[in-house]
Short mmCIF file of C-alpha atoms in Angstrom, two decimals:
data_model
loop_
_atom_site.label_atom_id
_atom_site.label_comp_id
_atom_site.label_asym_id
_atom_site.label_seq_id
_atom_site.Cartn_x
_atom_site.Cartn_y
_atom_site.Cartn_z
CA MET A 16 -102.56 41.07 96.00
CA PHE A 17 -102.42 42.50 92.51
CA LYS A 18 -102.02 46.22 91.84
CA LYS A 19 -104.25 47.74 89.23
CA LYS A 20 -102.31 49.47 86.49
CA ALA A 21 -103.30 53.06 85.78
CA LEU A 22 -104.71 53.64 82.33
CA VAL A 23 -102.47 56.15 80.58
CA LEU A 24 -104.06 57.58 77.45
CA PRO A 25 -101.98 58.76 74.50
CA GLY A 26 -101.36 62.50 74.66
CA ALA A 27 -103.41 63.37 71.59
CA LEU A 28 -106.45 61.38 72.76
CA LEU A 29 -106.20 62.76 76.29
CA CYS A 30 -105.95 66.28 74.94
CA ALA A 31 -109.05 65.75 72.79
CA LEU A 32 -111.01 64.38 75.73
CA THR A 33 -109.95 67.30 77.93
CA LEU A 34 -110.91 69.80 75.24
CA ALA A 35 -114.36 68.25 75.07
CA ALA A 36 -114.71 68.70 78.81
CA LEU A 37 -113.76 72.38 78.84
CA PRO A 38 -116.64 74.84 79.25
CA ALA A 39 -117.98 76.35 76.08
CA LEU A 40 -118.00 80.12 75.91
CA ALA A 41 -121.33 81.80 75.29
CA VAL A 42 -121.42 83.54 71.92
CA PRO A 43 -123.11 86.95 72.00
CA ALA A 44 -124.32 88.83 68.96
CA GLY A 45 -122.28 91.45 67.16
CA GLY A 46 -118.57 92.17 67.18
CA GLU A 47 -117.92 90.15 70.33
CA ARG A 48 -118.14 86.96 68.29
CA ALA A 49 -114.65 87.45 66.87
CA ASN A 50 -113.25 87.93 70.37
CA ILE A 51 -115.03 84.82 71.63
CA ALA A 52 -113.72 82.80 68.69
CA GLN A 53 -110.19 83.99 69.40
CA ARG A 54 -110.50 83.06 73.07
CA GLN A 55 -111.79 79.61 72.14
CA SER A 56 -108.85 79.15 69.78
CA ASP A 57 -106.38 80.34 72.42
CA ARG A 58 -107.87 77.98 74.98
CA SER A 59 -107.62 74.99 72.63
CA GLN A 60 -104.04 75.80 71.65
CA ALA A 61 -103.05 76.43 75.27
CA LEU A 62 -104.44 73.04 76.28
CA MET A 63 -102.51 71.27 73.54
CA ALA A 64 -99.35 73.11 74.61
CA ALA A 65 -99.93 72.03 78.21
CA GLN A 66 -100.21 68.41 77.10
CA ARG A 67 -97.06 68.65 74.98
CA GLY A 68 -95.23 70.26 77.87
CA LEU A 69 -96.30 67.55 80.30
CA ASP A 70 -95.26 64.82 77.84
CA GLU A 71 -91.82 66.41 77.48
CA TYR A 72 -91.48 66.92 81.24
CA GLN A 73 -92.33 63.28 81.90
CA GLN A 74 -89.83 62.11 79.30
CA ARG A 75 -87.02 64.28 80.70
CA LYS A 76 -87.59 63.11 84.26
CA GLN A 77 -87.84 59.46 83.24
CA GLN A 78 -84.60 59.75 81.30
CA TYR A 79 -82.45 61.68 83.75
CA TYR A 80 -83.99 61.47 87.21
CA ALA A 81 -85.32 57.95 87.59
CA GLY A 82 -83.35 57.32 90.78
CA LEU A 83 -83.82 60.69 92.46
CA SER A 84 -86.11 61.55 95.34
CA PRO A 85 -89.36 63.57 95.02
CA SER A 86 -87.47 66.70 96.09
CA HIS A 87 -86.23 66.89 92.50
CA MET A 88 -89.78 67.05 91.14
CA ALA A 89 -91.68 70.27 90.56
CA LEU A 90 -94.89 68.26 90.95
CA ASP A 91 -96.16 66.54 94.10
CA VAL A 92 -95.40 62.96 93.08
CA SER A 93 -93.54 60.24 94.94
CA ASP A 94 -91.41 58.99 92.05
CA VAL A 95 -91.03 58.88 88.29
CA GLN A 96 -93.48 55.99 88.02
CA GLU A 97 -96.22 58.10 89.61
CA LEU A 98 -95.21 61.02 87.40
CA SER A 99 -95.83 58.85 84.35
CA GLN A 100 -99.49 58.58 85.41
CA ALA A 101 -99.99 62.35 85.48
CA ARG A 102 -102.47 63.95 83.09
CA ILE A 103 -103.77 67.42 82.29
CA GLY A 104 -106.91 68.42 84.17
CA PRO A 105 -109.03 71.58 84.29
CA GLY A 106 -107.49 74.80 82.99
CA PHE A 107 -108.10 78.49 83.50
CA GLU A 108 -107.04 81.76 81.94
CA MET A 109 -105.16 84.01 84.32
CA HIS A 110 -106.51 87.50 84.96
CA THR A 111 -105.07 90.45 86.82
CA VAL A 112 -106.00 93.93 88.05
CA SER A 113 -103.58 96.76 87.36
CA PRO A 114 -102.46 99.26 90.04
CA GLN A 115 -103.92 102.05 87.90
CA GLU A 116 -107.37 100.45 87.96
CA LEU A 117 -107.23 100.06 91.73
CA ALA A 118 -106.01 103.61 92.24
CA ALA A 119 -108.83 105.00 90.10
CA GLY A 120 -111.28 104.19 92.88
CA ARG A 121 -113.59 101.96 90.89
CA SER A 122 -115.77 99.56 92.85
CA ASP A 123 -116.47 96.77 90.33
CA LEU A 124 -113.59 94.34 90.76
CA SER A 125 -115.03 92.00 88.14
CA THR A 126 -114.80 94.52 85.29
CA MET A 127 -111.34 95.63 86.41
CA ALA A 128 -109.90 92.14 85.86
CA THR A 129 -108.32 91.59 82.45
CA PRO A 130 -106.62 88.54 80.86
CA THR A 131 -102.84 88.27 81.22
CA GLY A 132 -102.34 86.08 78.17
CA SER A 133 -101.28 83.10 80.29
CA TRP A 134 -103.16 79.89 81.05
CA ARG A 135 -102.62 77.41 83.85
CA PHE A 136 -103.74 73.80 83.86
CA VAL A 137 -104.04 71.49 86.83
CA VAL A 138 -101.85 68.39 86.60
CA GLN A 139 -103.54 65.35 88.16
CA VAL A 140 -102.64 61.81 89.13
CA GLY A 141 -106.00 60.09 89.18
CA GLU A 142 -108.24 62.73 90.75
CA ARG A 143 -105.46 64.14 92.96
CA PRO A 144 -104.02 67.53 91.92
CA VAL A 145 -100.22 67.42 91.99
CA GLY A 146 -99.34 70.79 90.48
CA LEU A 147 -99.91 73.29 87.72
CA VAL A 148 -98.42 73.87 84.29
CA THR A 149 -98.24 77.47 83.06
CA VAL A 150 -98.64 78.09 79.33
CA GLN A 151 -97.80 81.28 77.45
CA LYS A 152 -97.70 82.40 73.83
CA THR A 153 -94.13 83.20 72.82
CA GLU A 154 -93.21 84.32 69.30
CA GLY A 155 -96.59 83.19 68.03
CA ARG A 156 -96.45 79.72 69.57
CA TRP A 157 -98.12 78.43 72.72
CA GLN A 158 -95.73 76.56 75.00
CA ALA A 159 -95.43 75.34 78.57
CA VAL A 160 -93.06 77.58 80.54
CA SER A 161 -93.17 76.24 84.10
CA PHE A 162 -94.39 73.48 86.40
CA GLY A 163 -95.10 73.65 90.13
CA GLY A 164 -97.67 75.15 92.48
CA ALA A 165 -98.96 71.94 94.06
CA GLY A 166 -100.41 73.82 97.02
CA LEU A 167 -102.25 76.28 94.78
CA ALA A 168 -103.53 73.40 92.66
CA ARG A 169 -105.03 71.75 95.75
CA GLU A 170 -106.64 75.03 96.84
CA LEU A 171 -108.19 75.62 93.45
CA ASP A 172 -109.44 72.05 93.19
CA ALA A 173 -111.15 72.29 96.59
CA LEU A 174 -112.76 75.62 95.70
CA ARG A 175 -113.88 74.38 92.29
CA GLN A 176 -115.64 71.41 93.86
CA VAL A 177 -117.52 73.65 96.29
CA HIS A 178 -118.24 76.75 94.20
CA GLY A 179 -117.93 75.70 90.57
CA ASN A 180 -120.87 74.91 88.33
CA ALA A 181 -120.92 71.75 86.21
CA ASP A 182 -118.25 72.96 83.78
CA GLY A 183 -116.47 75.53 85.95
CA SER A 184 -117.47 78.38 83.63
CA ASN A 185 -118.55 80.55 86.58
CA LEU A 186 -115.00 80.76 87.96
CA ARG A 187 -112.12 83.13 87.14
CA PHE A 188 -108.64 83.14 88.63
CA ILE A 189 -107.35 86.64 89.42
CA ARG A 190 -103.78 87.37 90.49
CA VAL A 191 -103.05 90.90 91.71
CA TYR A 192 -99.29 90.84 91.28
CA GLN A 193 -98.46 94.03 93.15
CA ALA A 194 -100.50 92.82 96.15
CA GLN A 195 -99.06 89.28 95.96
CA SER A 196 -102.65 88.04 96.18
CA ASP A 197 -104.62 85.33 94.38
CA LEU A 198 -108.42 85.39 94.24
CA LEU A 199 -111.04 83.12 92.73
CA GLU A 200 -114.04 84.95 91.33
CA VAL A 201 -117.29 83.01 91.68
CA VAL A 202 -120.33 84.16 89.71
CA SER A 203 -123.58 83.04 91.33
CA GLY A 204 -126.02 81.07 89.22
CA LYS A 205 -128.84 82.60 91.25
CA ASP A 206 -128.26 86.35 91.10
CA GLY A 207 -125.37 86.64 88.60
CA ARG A 208 -123.23 88.53 91.10
CA ALA A 209 -119.49 88.02 91.40
CA ARG A 210 -118.07 87.16 94.82
CA TYR A 211 -114.56 86.14 95.76
CA ALA A 212 -112.66 83.43 97.54
CA THR A 213 -109.32 84.52 98.97
CA LEU A 214 -106.58 82.00 98.39
CA GLN A 215 -103.77 81.48 100.90
CA SER A 216 -101.52 84.07 99.26
CA ALA A 217 -104.23 86.73 99.56
CA ARG A 218 -105.00 85.87 103.17
CA ASP A 219 -101.32 86.08 104.05
CA ALA A 220 -100.78 89.36 102.19
CA LEU A 221 -103.99 91.23 102.98
CA LEU A 222 -104.60 90.46 106.65
CA ARG A 223 -102.10 93.14 107.62
CA HIS A 224 -103.88 95.60 105.34
CA GLY A 225 -107.30 95.34 106.96
CA LEU A 226 -108.78 92.22 105.41
CA ALA A 227 -111.29 90.66 107.78
CA THR A 228 -110.11 87.35 109.19
CA GLY A 229 -111.67 84.48 107.28
CA SER A 230 -111.54 80.73 107.14
CA ALA A 231 -109.21 78.78 104.90
CA ASP A 232 -111.97 76.18 104.49
CA ALA A 233 -113.13 76.05 100.87
CA SER A 234 -116.74 75.71 102.00
CA ALA A 235 -116.60 79.00 103.92
CA GLY A 236 -118.51 82.03 102.66
CA LEU A 237 -117.31 84.20 99.80
CA MET A 238 -116.40 87.87 100.08
CA GLU A 239 -117.94 90.86 98.35
CA ALA A 240 -115.68 93.07 96.23
CA PRO A 241 -115.89 96.09 98.62
CA GLN A 242 -114.42 93.92 101.40
CA LEU A 243 -111.34 93.32 99.26
CA LEU A 244 -110.72 96.58 97.45
CA ASP A 245 -109.35 98.69 100.30
CA PRO A 246 -106.94 95.97 101.52
CA LEU A 247 -105.82 95.42 97.91
CA ARG A 248 -105.23 99.14 97.37
CA SER A 249 -103.29 99.39 100.62
CA ALA A 250 -101.11 96.38 99.78
CA VAL A 251 -100.40 97.59 96.25
CA SER A 252 -99.54 101.09 97.44
CA LYS A 253 -97.15 99.84 100.11
CA ASN A 254 -95.43 97.34 97.83
CA LEU A 255 -94.95 99.93 95.08
CA ASP A 256 -93.56 102.42 97.61
CA MET A 257 -90.95 99.84 98.62
CA LEU A 258 -89.77 99.67 95.01
CA ARG A 259 -89.27 103.41 94.67
#
């Protein structure tokens, strides 16, 4: 039996191919064009930083940890050889909702969510998600700052396959830090409405604050914003009280 060798593309070529696969942002008329152009530039630079970061991570592990077990890896790989086959997959800009927005009593969760300035990219071996790389802009330069989150990567991949459109442009990742809750916003191609998938962190954190019990299955139904807002407000309020 002969094992097929994985095709590992050079970083620059892989980055270019991944950029081509990223969803294009619609360009509206007027002053929004400058904002869209900036977001497109940020996305491209964040992707290149993710690729550089993965290249450096692979090199460090291959140099220093070749004989160590997978427990020394931030990514879900069996050994350094498998790590060498990892590549950058789909990426997403992180959004959040501030405690002040939640406390104001607004009902449109979608418009409350704002970018955090960070991007996360799925790291894949073949088609299998093995973790995430987080990219931030520091002192004017985009760079990878952390690796990990294999469980979250698998959740997001499963949800993207079920709820994402062809290029994933109908999805937004929202992390409500003070509620310790991650959500995936899904905009319907039929009615344009935003609905939400609760990720494991949100289910764990919000069940004790009145969130209706739901399924962890990615194919399960999505939630409307009003179903989430009161549990989010309760969780944020309690967590902030504990810090006072």
